[in-house]
XYZ file of C-alpha atoms in Angstrom:
263
model
C 155.203 125.178 81.455
C 155.959 120.840 81.659
C 152.403 119.550 83.143
C 153.088 115.222 83.771
C 151.032 112.682 83.487
C 149.654 112.736 86.817
C 148.622 116.374 86.597
C 146.109 114.865 83.630
C 144.929 112.004 85.371
C 144.050 113.523 88.372
C 141.696 116.417 86.752
C 140.471 114.750 83.906
C 138.659 112.898 87.712
C 138.543 116.525 89.124
C 135.215 117.232 89.077
C 133.408 113.572 89.806
C 131.955 112.843 92.852
C 133.410 110.530 94.658
C 136.132 110.531 92.669
C 138.968 108.886 93.063
C 137.130 105.448 93.640
C 139.112 103.151 95.775
C 137.754 100.400 93.644
C 138.442 101.397 89.938
C 139.271 99.912 86.706
C 140.987 103.723 86.221
C 144.302 103.006 86.851
C 147.949 103.730 86.254
C 148.449 100.669 83.912
C 152.349 101.135 82.214
C 155.196 103.888 82.449
C 155.500 106.388 85.095
C 153.112 109.378 86.289
C 155.754 112.053 86.603
C 157.097 111.623 83.346
C 156.546 114.947 81.307
C 154.103 114.742 78.749
C 155.094 115.391 74.958
C 150.682 114.134 73.283
C 148.697 112.655 73.838
C 146.736 110.105 71.987
C 142.948 108.781 72.805
C 141.329 105.423 71.631
C 139.403 102.748 72.720
C 142.147 100.578 72.588
C 145.331 99.999 71.932
C 146.286 97.729 70.479
C 149.194 96.719 69.012
C 148.299 98.836 66.243
C 147.354 101.625 68.164
C 149.935 101.318 70.206
C 152.020 102.114 66.546
C 150.977 105.123 65.582
C 150.652 107.202 69.032
C 154.802 106.488 69.091
C 155.359 107.627 65.277
C 152.816 110.920 66.135
C 155.418 112.081 68.932
C 152.573 111.242 71.495
C 153.423 109.213 75.197
C 150.053 108.954 76.990
C 147.200 106.727 75.659
C 144.192 107.145 77.379
C 142.101 104.037 75.898
C 139.035 102.543 77.141
C 139.040 98.899 77.285
C 142.248 97.324 78.382
C 145.731 96.818 76.719
C 145.731 93.118 78.181
C 143.474 90.891 77.263
C 141.107 90.739 80.136
C 138.710 93.539 82.330
C 141.695 94.248 85.010
C 144.406 93.908 83.564
C 145.963 91.087 85.054
C 149.426 90.142 83.702
C 150.516 86.915 86.145
C 148.979 85.298 83.389
C 150.568 86.268 80.570
C 154.014 86.740 81.400
C 155.440 83.919 79.931
C 153.340 84.679 77.009
C 154.941 85.698 73.375
C 152.634 88.352 72.338
C 152.229 89.831 75.194
C 156.282 89.900 75.731
C 155.668 92.140 72.540
C 153.293 94.337 73.234
C 154.884 95.366 76.469
C 158.333 95.507 75.018
C 157.235 97.961 72.310
C 155.531 100.557 75.264
C 158.064 100.315 77.589
C 161.377 101.276 74.334
C 159.237 104.022 73.413
C 158.263 104.890 77.282
C 154.496 105.496 77.176
C 153.060 105.565 79.730
C 149.134 104.359 79.290
C 146.394 105.190 81.745
C 142.491 103.295 81.585
C 139.578 106.035 82.106
C 136.849 103.386 82.029
C 134.685 103.819 85.043
C 134.719 107.805 85.194
C 134.101 107.638 81.509
C 130.524 106.055 81.938
C 129.596 108.008 85.343
C 129.689 111.747 84.020
C 126.723 112.618 82.976
C 125.097 113.105 80.360
C 127.765 109.424 79.778
C 130.083 110.581 76.681
C 129.878 107.653 75.004
C 126.239 108.163 74.606
C 126.317 111.557 73.998
C 128.670 110.537 70.790
C 126.656 107.465 69.165
C 124.222 109.623 69.090
C 125.618 113.104 67.184
C 127.682 110.085 65.027
C 123.968 108.837 63.956
C 122.312 111.974 64.221
C 119.442 111.674 66.660
C 120.594 113.849 69.559
C 116.701 114.986 69.487
C 115.534 112.495 69.806
C 117.006 111.180 73.082
C 114.842 112.206 76.407
C 116.400 114.284 78.495
C 115.953 112.408 81.089
C 116.322 108.818 79.801
C 118.967 110.393 77.236
C 119.723 106.706 76.575
C 115.993 106.744 74.799
C 114.961 107.822 71.624
C 111.249 108.944 70.667
C 112.334 108.334 66.090
C 110.039 109.074 63.284
C 107.763 105.879 63.313
C 109.424 103.156 60.555
C 110.836 100.473 59.626
C 113.049 97.648 60.974
C 114.309 97.041 57.803
C 114.781 101.591 58.216
C 116.617 101.453 61.185
C 119.273 98.483 59.954
C 120.616 100.480 56.240
C 121.190 103.877 58.391
C 122.706 102.869 61.482
C 124.973 100.971 58.653
C 125.509 103.754 56.526
C 125.589 106.027 59.518
C 128.050 103.881 61.160
C 129.981 102.504 58.552
C 129.112 97.946 59.322
C 129.159 96.554 55.861
C 127.088 94.618 58.782
C 124.616 94.128 61.939
C 123.025 91.469 63.550
C 120.091 91.703 64.200
C 116.849 89.638 65.803
C 112.814 90.732 64.690
C 110.321 91.313 61.468
C 112.137 93.484 59.151
C 108.970 94.237 58.269
C 107.973 96.442 62.064
C 107.222 99.647 62.812
C 109.946 101.114 65.780
C 109.450 104.030 67.412
C 110.535 103.867 71.139
C 114.330 103.154 70.488
C 116.881 102.186 72.817
C 120.491 102.714 72.626
C 122.912 100.894 75.250
C 126.558 101.149 74.656
C 129.597 99.488 74.839
C 129.024 95.035 76.764
C 125.900 95.883 79.198
C 124.657 93.094 81.251
C 121.837 91.217 79.938
C 119.058 92.134 82.499
C 119.351 95.361 82.581
C 120.034 95.104 78.403
C 115.790 93.210 79.023
C 115.039 95.168 81.882
C 114.810 98.742 79.585
C 113.792 97.129 77.056
C 110.712 96.298 79.353
C 110.232 99.254 81.395
C 110.822 101.599 79.148
C 108.191 99.925 76.241
C 110.727 99.571 73.587
C 110.300 99.070 70.216
C 113.790 98.732 69.123
C 116.664 98.290 71.400
C 120.665 98.969 69.849
C 123.572 97.465 71.399
C 127.208 96.834 71.140
C 127.494 93.647 72.145
C 125.140 90.719 73.904
C 125.324 87.140 75.285
C 124.047 85.324 72.711
C 121.129 83.455 75.001
C 120.457 86.500 77.460
C 119.070 89.714 75.690
C 118.445 88.039 71.693
C 117.040 84.904 73.295
C 114.250 87.377 75.341
C 113.211 89.323 72.191
C 112.404 86.260 70.362
C 109.925 84.874 72.680
C 108.743 88.401 73.089
C 108.273 88.446 69.283
C 106.857 84.546 69.128
C 104.390 85.945 72.542
C 102.637 88.832 69.358
C 104.561 91.408 70.827
C 106.976 92.397 67.923
C 110.390 93.989 69.224
C 113.894 93.831 67.877
C 117.605 94.075 68.682
C 119.781 95.299 66.527
C 123.725 95.069 67.682
C 126.716 97.134 66.113
C 129.668 95.678 68.107
C 131.524 97.289 70.982
C 133.960 99.211 69.723
C 131.878 101.335 67.464
C 129.400 102.133 69.880
C 132.201 103.735 72.633
C 134.740 104.912 69.648
C 133.157 107.964 69.450
C 132.330 108.587 73.169
C 136.285 108.775 73.287
C 136.138 111.509 70.340
C 133.978 113.629 72.989
C 136.328 114.212 76.096
C 139.428 115.617 73.253
C 138.241 118.731 72.786
C 138.233 118.799 76.886
C 141.216 117.544 76.816
C 142.725 120.479 74.322
C 140.787 123.514 75.771
C 142.649 122.734 79.629
C 146.020 121.326 77.529
C 146.661 124.063 74.638
C 150.067 122.965 74.691
C 149.804 119.692 74.900
C 148.942 118.025 70.865
C 145.973 115.810 71.526
C 144.234 113.304 69.138
C 142.107 110.505 68.601
C 142.731 106.951 67.115
C 140.096 104.867 66.135
C 141.111 101.462 66.503
C 138.915 99.812 64.168
C 137.279 96.387 63.662
C 139.268 93.147 65.419
C 136.260 91.214 64.240
C 134.927 90.716 60.251
C 132.104 89.359 58.548
C 133.396 86.406 56.086
């Protein structure tokens, strides 16, 4: 039985309230929606290397969480004469790849698969509050112990930290990706968090709030993991869902990895 790209997209959003959205970044970025699917690759971001690996696997559909062309809306008007963009576009088109983004719809699911995936990786699922899974009631430990655990379980050589490494943390919040600073701060305050684990921050926002709070005698802490590592496991979560619905189509997850390294 032949399955088209559009049939995959339609099924993926069919159970989401309000879908299809009138305004969303979850659109077709390249390719023909009516082409037959030969294989699906799921990834955090369709980097040039991920695209090469997808081609080698025989897949012709990439479902990506983040933009392919370096800006949130995948606007390419400003890139048309850029050599890097042109080379990436050429690779995609020569191999007849279809790229579809799955961002807004993914984050609208409850619970959010990106959070579910990260909780599983950390082994913290049982600590998450049922009504607010982004808040975990943890056994009390020093901030330094949380840092060591997160680095080990996420395979990170470094994380960014604000706070006293000897302070005790028990009520821990997890906000994946790049949530707005005001959202991060409100949740820290409203939920009386000792520690917030965030994927990404603006340096003049949440980190400064945590620093001021601690200076006022209310110790709080922040661990910043990096955007991609906080959400990659969320894309892995949709692989078995796709496999169950399209058993005749190979579905694989290709991790994007980190562009940034700490020297």
